[in-house]
Amino acid sequence: MLLVVLELIGIAVFAASGAVAAVRARLDVFGVIILALTTALGGGIIRDVLLGVHPPTSLRSWPYLLVAGVTGLVVFWYHPQVAKLRRSVLLLDAVGLGLFVTSGTTTALTLGAPPYAACLIGMTTGIGGGALRDLLLREIPLVLRREIYAVAALCGAVVVAVGEWARLPKGLVALTGASIIITIRLIALWRKWNAPVARGLDG
């Protein structure tokens, strides 16, 4: 039950980030809800498609759709108040990233994916929704051009894969992987770390 609650919190936070981006882009209420659903559930849908799970889990579980949709509506009507909670949203976003990546990696390993593929699938589970959000808004995905986000996700996924290979307790492995992701993400935000870009570019 605790894991389900945490997953729903992660979905709500990711949905809020998508809805906020949609509001800033001046989309209508339908567009806001679509961006909220895409950001919250996109990564999990990509994971399930890659693993051959049909229909995707998030489309078979109505609470996931309900939480994401309702969050989109709340942000649409109360976006000025939501904007003031930026630090809290970033903290919860880091927690959501940790949960989604570790669960995605574990799911991939359970369904027989090799470790390297499971790591990539786990990372995609965490960052896929945000990347789809940015593409729908005709922007280069944020995870590819700023901040330590995808790198943190991949590090946590690798920890989970190594832990599973070493046959360590699944709960401990998931908790450790999520904690590493959350820690890297929060330190990167605090220190304003960004991944390096190529030097010598004009402009």
XYZ file of N, CA and C in Angstrom:
609
model
N 0.828 -1.204 0.000
C 0.000 0.000 0.000
C 0.864 1.257 0.000
N 1.953 1.236 0.804
C 2.835 2.409 0.863
C 3.454 2.679 -0.495
N 3.881 1.607 -1.196
C 4.485 1.776 -2.510
C 3.492 2.376 -3.494
N 2.236 1.912 -3.435
C 1.210 2.442 -4.327
C 0.975 3.926 -4.059
N 0.910 4.283 -2.777
C 0.715 5.692 -2.409
C 1.867 6.545 -2.923
N 3.095 6.057 -2.757
C 4.258 6.805 -3.226
C 4.254 6.946 -4.743
N 3.844 5.893 -5.447
C 3.759 5.959 -6.904
C 2.718 6.984 -7.344
N 1.588 7.014 -6.647
C 0.548 7.984 -6.986
C 1.023 9.413 -6.713
N 1.803 9.592 -5.648
C 2.375 10.914 -5.373
C 3.325 11.309 -6.497
N 4.154 10.353 -6.932
C 5.061 10.623 -8.043
C 4.309 10.984 -9.312
N 3.226 10.271 -9.585
C 2.406 10.572 -10.763
C 1.816 11.967 -10.663
N 1.329 12.327 -9.473
C 0.751 13.658 -9.283
C 1.788 14.752 -9.520
N 3.003 14.545 -9.023
C 4.050 15.554 -9.195
C 4.450 15.681 -10.653
N 4.634 14.556 -11.337
C 4.988 14.610 -12.752
C 3.852 15.240 -13.564
N 2.618 14.898 -13.209
C 1.474 15.500 -13.903
C 1.444 17.003 -13.691
N 1.771 17.451 -12.482
C 1.791 18.885 -12.195
C 2.839 19.592 -13.040
N 4.018 18.970 -13.201
C 5.060 19.612 -14.004
C 4.626 19.735 -15.459
N 3.944 18.712 -15.969
C 3.434 18.785 -17.331
C 2.350 19.828 -17.479
N 1.461 19.903 -16.500
C 0.374 20.880 -16.557
C 0.903 22.306 -16.458
N 1.895 22.523 -15.601
C 2.484 23.862 -15.479
C 3.115 24.291 -16.802
N 3.830 23.381 -17.450
C 4.433 23.694 -18.747
C 3.356 24.004 -19.782
N 2.250 23.273 -19.732
C 1.156 23.511 -20.674
C 0.498 24.863 -20.434
N 0.309 25.223 -19.167
C -0.274 26.529 -18.841
C 0.629 27.653 -19.341
N 1.929 27.512 -19.131
C 2.876 28.536 -19.591
C 2.879 28.663 -21.108
N 2.593 27.545 -21.794
C 2.525 27.568 -23.251
C 1.159 28.040 -23.753
N 0.276 28.386 -22.819
C -1.063 28.899 -23.134
C -1.935 27.872 -23.862
N -1.833 26.614 -23.483
C -2.725 25.605 -24.029
C -4.080 25.693 -23.333
N -5.113 25.173 -23.999
C -6.434 25.172 -23.377
C -6.533 24.048 -22.350
N -7.686 23.926 -21.703
C -7.826 22.969 -20.610
C -7.583 21.533 -21.088
N -8.028 21.215 -22.306
C -7.794 19.874 -22.840
C -6.300 19.630 -23.030
N -5.606 20.626 -23.565
C -4.167 20.504 -23.759
C -3.428 20.345 -22.446
N -3.872 21.040 -21.418
C -3.245 20.939 -20.098
C -3.390 19.527 -19.546
N -4.587 18.958 -19.672
C -4.818 17.601 -19.172
C -3.992 16.583 -19.956
N -3.922 16.750 -21.281
C -3.135 15.833 -22.110
C -1.659 15.891 -21.724
N -1.127 17.102 -21.500
C 0.280 17.227 -21.099
C 0.501 16.617 -19.716
N -0.471 16.785 -18.820
C -0.355 16.187 -17.490
C -0.314 14.663 -17.580
N -1.214 14.087 -18.365
C -1.245 12.631 -18.531
C 0.025 12.114 -19.203
N 0.480 12.824 -20.226
C 1.665 12.397 -20.958
C 2.899 12.405 -20.071
N 3.067 13.481 -19.295
C 4.242 13.596 -18.438
C 4.228 12.556 -17.325
N 3.054 12.318 -16.758
C 2.948 11.401 -15.623
C 3.036 9.938 -16.041
N 2.470 9.603 -17.179
C 2.333 8.188 -17.551
C 3.184 7.775 -18.750
N 3.754 8.752 -19.437
C 4.486 8.450 -20.669
C 5.641 7.493 -20.472
N 6.439 7.711 -19.417
C 7.583 6.845 -19.180
C 7.180 5.406 -18.925
N 6.129 5.211 -18.131
C 5.648 3.858 -17.850
C 5.081 3.182 -19.083
N 4.418 3.956 -19.937
C 3.860 3.387 -21.171
C 4.991 2.954 -22.104
N 6.026 3.787 -22.234
C 7.178 3.412 -23.059
C 7.819 2.130 -22.523
N 7.977 2.054 -21.201
C 8.540 0.853 -20.577
C 7.740 -0.391 -20.951
N 6.421 -0.314 -20.814
C 5.585 -1.479 -21.069
C 5.594 -1.865 -22.546
N 5.628 -0.868 -23.428
C 5.692 -1.168 -24.860
C 7.000 -1.890 -25.186
N 8.109 -1.410 -24.619
C 9.408 -2.037 -24.860
C 9.461 -3.459 -24.318
N 8.738 -3.708 -23.229
C 8.747 -5.024 -22.595
C 7.626 -5.934 -23.090
N 6.789 -5.431 -24.002
C 5.717 -6.250 -24.552
C 4.536 -6.428 -23.633
N 4.324 -5.490 -22.719
C 3.176 -5.554 -21.805
C 2.023 -4.781 -22.439
N 0.985 -5.471 -22.836
C -0.152 -4.843 -23.533
C -1.473 -5.271 -22.885
N -2.390 -4.301 -22.661
C -2.136 -2.859 -22.734
C -1.243 -2.397 -21.582
N -0.619 -1.240 -21.708
C 0.271 -0.749 -20.646
C -0.428 -0.685 -19.292
N 0.348 -0.934 -18.253
C -0.191 -1.007 -16.890
C -0.978 0.230 -16.501
N -0.440 1.418 -16.822
C -1.094 2.657 -16.400
C -2.435 2.869 -17.082
N -2.659 2.223 -18.218
C -3.937 2.338 -18.910
C -4.940 1.297 -18.425
N -4.472 0.358 -17.615
C -5.368 -0.652 -17.042
C -5.734 -0.348 -15.595
N -5.095 0.667 -15.014
C -5.334 1.010 -13.615
C -5.917 2.423 -13.546
N -7.211 2.514 -13.291
C -7.884 3.816 -13.338
C -7.355 4.832 -12.327
N -6.846 4.442 -11.138
C -6.337 5.478 -10.226
C -5.200 6.296 -10.826
N -4.337 5.672 -11.638
C -3.245 6.406 -12.258
C -3.784 7.496 -13.183
N -4.750 7.116 -14.021
C -5.351 8.083 -14.943
C -6.090 9.182 -14.180
N -6.812 8.780 -13.138
C -7.596 9.746 -12.367
C -6.691 10.764 -11.680
N -5.638 10.287 -11.016
C -4.742 11.191 -10.293
C -4.075 12.167 -11.259
N -3.597 11.664 -12.380
C -2.934 12.541 -13.349
C -3.908 13.558 -13.933
N -5.110 13.113 -14.285
C -6.094 14.032 -14.863
C -6.562 15.084 -13.889
N -6.867 14.680 -12.667
C -7.317 15.630 -11.651
C -6.215 16.635 -11.328
N -4.977 16.158 -11.257
C -3.850 17.072 -11.000
C -3.751 18.117 -12.098
N -3.940 17.696 -13.347
C -3.918 18.647 -14.456
C -4.986 19.721 -14.314
N -6.185 19.310 -13.916
C -7.270 20.276 -13.717
C -6.965 21.239 -12.568
N -6.432 20.711 -11.474
C -6.090 21.555 -10.326
C -5.064 22.606 -10.722
N -4.045 22.189 -11.457
C -3.020 23.145 -11.895
C -3.618 24.171 -12.851
N -4.529 23.730 -13.721
C -5.158 24.655 -14.670
C -5.880 25.782 -13.939
N -6.576 25.431 -12.858
C -7.353 26.441 -12.142
C -6.539 27.192 -11.100
N -5.518 26.565 -10.542
C -4.783 27.181 -9.439
C -3.286 27.300 -9.739
N -2.926 27.530 -10.999
C -1.509 27.570 -11.364
C -0.703 28.659 -10.653
N -1.269 29.827 -10.310
C -0.448 30.804 -9.568
C -0.004 30.275 -8.199
N -0.912 29.556 -7.514
C -0.560 28.998 -6.206
C 0.443 27.850 -6.348
N 0.281 27.033 -7.391
C 1.198 25.914 -7.612
C 2.602 26.431 -7.898
N 2.700 27.538 -8.630
C 4.012 28.098 -8.973
C 4.797 28.498 -7.730
N 4.103 28.842 -6.656
C 4.780 29.253 -5.422
C 5.362 28.067 -4.663
N 4.970 26.842 -5.036
C 5.443 25.642 -4.344
C 6.603 24.990 -5.093
N 7.397 25.774 -5.801
C 8.422 25.237 -6.693
C 9.396 24.315 -5.954
N 9.882 24.730 -4.786
C 10.867 23.911 -4.073
C 10.276 22.577 -3.633
N 9.043 22.621 -3.155
C 8.396 21.378 -2.738
C 8.169 20.456 -3.925
N 7.787 21.037 -5.062
C 7.557 20.242 -6.266
C 8.857 19.598 -6.741
N 9.971 20.351 -6.676
C 11.260 19.800 -7.088
C 11.682 18.641 -6.184
N 11.413 18.777 -4.890
C 11.742 17.700 -3.950
C 10.928 16.451 -4.265
N 9.628 16.623 -4.448
C 8.766 15.489 -4.762
C 9.079 14.910 -6.140
N 9.510 15.762 -7.055
C 9.896 15.294 -8.383
C 11.096 14.362 -8.282
N 12.059 14.705 -7.416
C 13.224 13.849 -7.217
C 12.809 12.501 -6.632
N 11.865 12.531 -5.693
C 11.360 11.287 -5.102
C 10.639 10.458 -6.167
N 9.812 11.119 -6.961
C 9.100 10.418 -8.026
C 10.051 9.796 -9.037
N 11.112 10.529 -9.385
C 12.110 10.002 -10.316
C 12.752 8.742 -9.744
N 13.134 8.802 -8.474
C 13.743 7.639 -7.838
C 12.829 6.428 -7.848
N 11.562 6.638 -7.526
C 10.595 5.532 -7.492
C 10.358 4.944 -8.882
N 10.183 5.809 -9.872
C 9.865 5.332 -11.209
C 11.034 4.586 -11.835
N 12.245 5.094 -11.635
C 13.421 4.447 -12.228
C 13.659 3.077 -11.605
N 13.602 3.007 -10.283
C 13.854 1.723 -9.623
C 12.764 0.701 -9.947
N 11.515 1.143 -9.959
C 10.438 0.204 -10.287
C 10.519 -0.228 -11.746
N 10.877 0.706 -12.636
C 11.010 0.367 -14.045
C 12.139 -0.615 -14.293
N 13.268 -0.412 -13.618
C 14.403 -1.329 -13.767
C 14.059 -2.705 -13.217
N 13.434 -2.732 -12.047
C 13.055 -4.006 -11.434
C 12.065 -4.761 -12.308
N 11.090 -4.045 -12.863
C 10.099 -4.678 -13.738
C 10.769 -5.286 -14.963
N 11.689 -4.535 -15.560
C 12.388 -5.031 -16.747
C 13.191 -6.291 -16.432
N 13.886 -6.297 -15.301
C 14.665 -7.478 -14.914
C 13.753 -8.668 -14.637
N 12.629 -8.411 -13.992
C 11.685 -9.479 -13.671
C 11.124 -10.123 -14.931
N 10.929 -9.310 -15.979
C 10.373 -9.826 -17.227
C 11.439 -10.380 -18.163
N 12.678 -10.487 -17.661
C 13.716 -11.174 -18.430
C 14.627 -10.313 -19.269
N 14.560 -9.003 -19.124
C 15.453 -8.140 -19.893
C 16.879 -8.268 -19.362
N 17.888 -8.235 -20.229
C 19.269 -8.275 -19.740
C 19.580 -7.010 -18.943
N 20.562 -7.065 -18.053
C 20.834 -5.930 -17.157
C 21.030 -4.596 -17.868
N 21.811 -4.586 -18.968
C 22.061 -3.312 -19.645
C 20.778 -2.727 -20.227
N 19.918 -3.603 -20.757
C 18.640 -3.131 -21.296
C 17.721 -2.670 -20.168
N 17.745 -3.403 -19.049
C 16.909 -3.031 -17.906
C 17.298 -1.649 -17.381
N 18.595 -1.340 -17.368
C 19.045 -0.017 -16.904
C 18.509 1.088 -17.809
N 18.593 0.866 -19.119
C 18.097 1.874 -20.060
C 16.580 2.015 -19.974
N 15.893 0.894 -19.812
C 14.438 0.940 -19.676
C 14.042 1.630 -18.378
N 14.768 1.338 -17.290
C 14.486 2.006 -16.023
C 14.689 3.501 -16.119
N 15.788 3.916 -16.751
C 16.030 5.343 -16.937
C 14.924 5.981 -17.767
N 14.526 5.296 -18.829
C 13.468 5.818 -19.695
C 12.145 5.946 -18.957
N 11.877 5.009 -18.045
C 10.653 5.082 -17.247
C 10.602 6.388 -16.469
N 11.758 6.822 -15.953
C 11.794 8.046 -15.160
C 11.776 9.322 -15.971
N 12.445 9.318 -17.134
C 12.601 10.577 -17.880
C 11.718 10.647 -19.122
N 11.099 9.513 -19.498
C 10.357 9.476 -20.754
C 9.189 10.442 -20.816
N 8.434 10.540 -19.728
C 7.275 11.433 -19.721
C 7.668 12.887 -19.917
N 8.727 13.316 -19.236
C 9.191 14.696 -19.387
C 9.704 14.979 -20.785
N 10.370 13.981 -21.387
C 10.863 14.157 -22.754
C 9.697 14.288 -23.739
N 8.666 13.456 -23.573
C 7.484 13.562 -24.431
C 6.787 14.913 -24.255
N 6.715 15.386 -23.013
C 6.130 16.704 -22.736
C 6.830 17.787 -23.532
N 8.159 17.786 -23.479
C 8.917 18.829 -24.170
C 8.775 18.718 -25.681
N 8.734 17.492 -26.191
C 8.569 17.317 -27.632
C 7.213 17.826 -28.097
N 6.165 17.584 -27.307
C 4.836 18.085 -27.666
C 4.796 19.607 -27.655
N 5.647 20.214 -26.845
C 5.731 21.676 -26.783
C 6.775 22.228 -27.748
N 7.296 21.349 -28.615
C 8.285 21.717 -29.635
C 9.551 22.301 -29.012
N 10.022 21.639 -27.965
C 11.256 22.039 -27.305
C 12.211 20.854 -27.262
N 13.524 21.149 -27.205
C 14.503 20.089 -26.971
C 14.290 19.592 -25.550
N 14.143 18.276 -25.349
C 13.885 17.765 -23.998
C 14.875 18.306 -22.976
N 14.348 18.779 -21.856
C 15.166 19.378 -20.808
C 16.235 18.427 -20.304
N 15.910 17.130 -20.243
C 16.865 16.151 -19.698
C 18.078 15.981 -20.594
N 18.012 16.475 -21.848
C 19.134 16.343 -22.775
C 19.990 17.603 -22.849
N 19.585 18.662 -22.174
C 20.339 19.902 -22.340
C 20.619 20.647 -21.050
N 20.033 20.258 -19.958
C 20.274 20.956 -18.707
C 20.139 19.999 -17.525
N 20.835 20.343 -16.459
C 20.666 19.680 -15.172
C 21.130 18.218 -15.179
N 21.444 17.721 -13.986
C 21.804 16.318 -13.783
C 20.513 15.573 -13.476
N 19.895 15.027 -14.491
C 18.599 14.357 -14.341
C 18.677 12.932 -14.891
N 18.952 12.830 -16.183
C 19.063 11.508 -16.784
C 20.247 10.745 -16.206
N 21.343 11.455 -15.918
C 22.525 10.805 -15.341
C 22.192 10.213 -13.971
N 21.462 10.971 -13.155
C 21.052 10.467 -11.842
C 20.175 9.233 -11.997
N 19.260 9.276 -12.963
C 18.373 8.139 -13.198
C 19.161 6.902 -13.605
N 20.143 7.078 -14.500
C 20.931 5.936 -14.957
C 21.772 5.348 -13.829
N 22.324 6.210 -12.976
C 23.114 5.722 -11.838
C 22.261 4.835 -10.927
N 21.056 5.288 -10.620
C 20.173 4.488 -9.775
C 19.780 3.183 -10.426
N 19.542 3.210 -11.737
C 19.177 1.990 -12.458
C 20.316 0.971 -12.417
N 21.542 1.454 -12.573
C 22.705 0.562 -12.519
C 22.818 -0.083 -11.138
N 22.583 0.703 -10.090
C 22.634 0.165 -8.726
C 21.613 -0.958 -8.555
N 20.416 -0.756 -9.078
C 19.375 -1.789 -8.973
C 19.791 -3.050 -9.731
N 20.332 -2.877 -10.942
C 20.737 -4.032 -11.737
C 21.862 -4.814 -11.053
N 22.834 -4.091 -10.500
C 23.943 -4.747 -9.805
C 23.424 -5.475 -8.557
N 22.521 -4.830 -7.839
C 21.955 -5.453 -6.646
C 21.184 -6.712 -6.967
N 20.422 -6.682 -8.058
C 19.685 -7.876 -8.478
C 20.654 -8.976 -8.899
N 21.721 -8.605 -9.591
C 22.721 -9.588 -10.018
C 23.393 -10.246 -8.819
N 23.628 -9.437 -7.765
C 24.261 -9.961 -6.553
C 23.266 -10.675 -5.642
N 21.994 -10.717 -6.046
C 20.934 -11.395 -5.294
C 20.752 -10.796 -3.893
N 20.863 -9.487 -3.813
C 20.599 -8.798 -2.561
C 19.091 -8.660 -2.376
N 18.618 -8.415 -1.157
C 17.168 -8.257 -0.934
C 16.582 -7.166 -1.821
N 15.464 -7.484 -2.476
C 14.878 -6.550 -3.439
C 14.503 -5.210 -2.805
N 13.951 -5.261 -1.594
C 13.567 -4.016 -0.931
C 14.755 -3.119 -0.668
N 15.839 -3.719 -0.199
C 17.052 -2.948 0.074
C 17.638 -2.365 -1.206
N 17.633 -3.162 -2.273
C 18.171 -2.709 -3.556
C 17.365 -1.524 -4.089
N 16.038 -1.645 -4.057
C 15.177 -0.565 -4.554
C 15.354 0.706 -3.729
N 15.412 0.547 -2.410
C 15.586 1.703 -1.529
C 16.930 2.381 -1.772
N 17.979 1.587 -1.942
C 19.310 2.151 -2.189
C 19.354 2.882 -3.528
N 18.809 2.256 -4.570
C 18.794 2.892 -5.886
C 18.029 4.198 -5.884
N 16.841 4.185 -5.268
C 16.033 5.409 -5.203
C 16.734 6.487 -4.397
N 17.378 6.099 -3.300
C 18.072 7.075 -2.446
C 19.219 7.731 -3.199
N 19.939 6.947 -3.998
C 21.050 7.506 -4.779
C 20.528 8.507 -5.802
N 19.447 8.158 -6.479
C 18.864 9.071 -7.468
C 18.426 10.373 -6.809
N 17.708 10.255 -5.711
C 17.198 11.438 -5.010
C 18.353 12.305 -4.515
N 19.379 11.674 -3.964
C 20.523 12.427 -3.432
C 21.260 13.171 -4.537
N 21.566 12.479 -5.638
C 22.262 13.125 -6.753
C 21.442 14.275 -7.299
N 20.149 14.040 -7.452
C 19.263 15.072 -8.015
C 19.202 16.300 -7.118
N 19.066 16.107 -5.809
C 18.954 17.243 -4.901
C 20.273 18.005 -4.775
N 21.377 17.274 -4.746
C 22.683 17.953 -4.697
C 22.912 18.752 -5.970
N 22.513 18.181 -7.120
C 22.672 18.896 -8.388
C 21.850 20.181 -8.397
N 20.645 20.120 -7.854
C 19.820 21.327 -7.773
C 20.441 22.358 -6.828
N 20.943 21.873 -5.698
C 21.534 22.771 -4.699
C 22.800 23.433 -5.227
N 23.649 22.642 -5.893
C 24.922 23.157 -6.395
C 24.821 23.725 -7.800
N 23.613 23.618 -8.396
C 23.378 24.101 -9.758
C 24.310 23.397 -10.765
N 24.427 22.082 -10.615
C 25.249 21.306 -11.532
C 24.521 21.087 -12.847
N 25.276 21.102 -13.934
C 24.768 20.749 -15.248
C 25.774 19.823 -15.916
N 25.296 18.938 -16.757
C 26.208 18.084 -17.513
C 27.010 18.949 -18.474
N 28.277 18.601 -18.738
C 29.115 19.420 -19.633
C 28.592 19.404 -21.073
N 28.825 20.501 -21.759
C 28.481 20.598 -23.183
C 29.770 20.833 -23.962
N 29.710 20.629 -25.268
C 30.889 20.791 -26.119
C 31.378 22.240 -26.087
N 32.682 22.408 -26.061
C 33.265 23.740 -26.051
C 33.493 24.251 -27.462
N 33.722 25.569 -27.548
C 34.069 26.188 -28.828
C 32.908 26.396 -29.768
N 31.673 26.369 -29.208
C 30.504 26.592 -30.050
C 30.249 28.083 -30.210
N 29.908 28.500 -31.401
C 29.593 29.922 -31.644
C 28.279 30.265 -30.968
N 28.188 31.481 -30.414
C 26.968 31.953 -29.756
C 26.819 31.383 -28.391
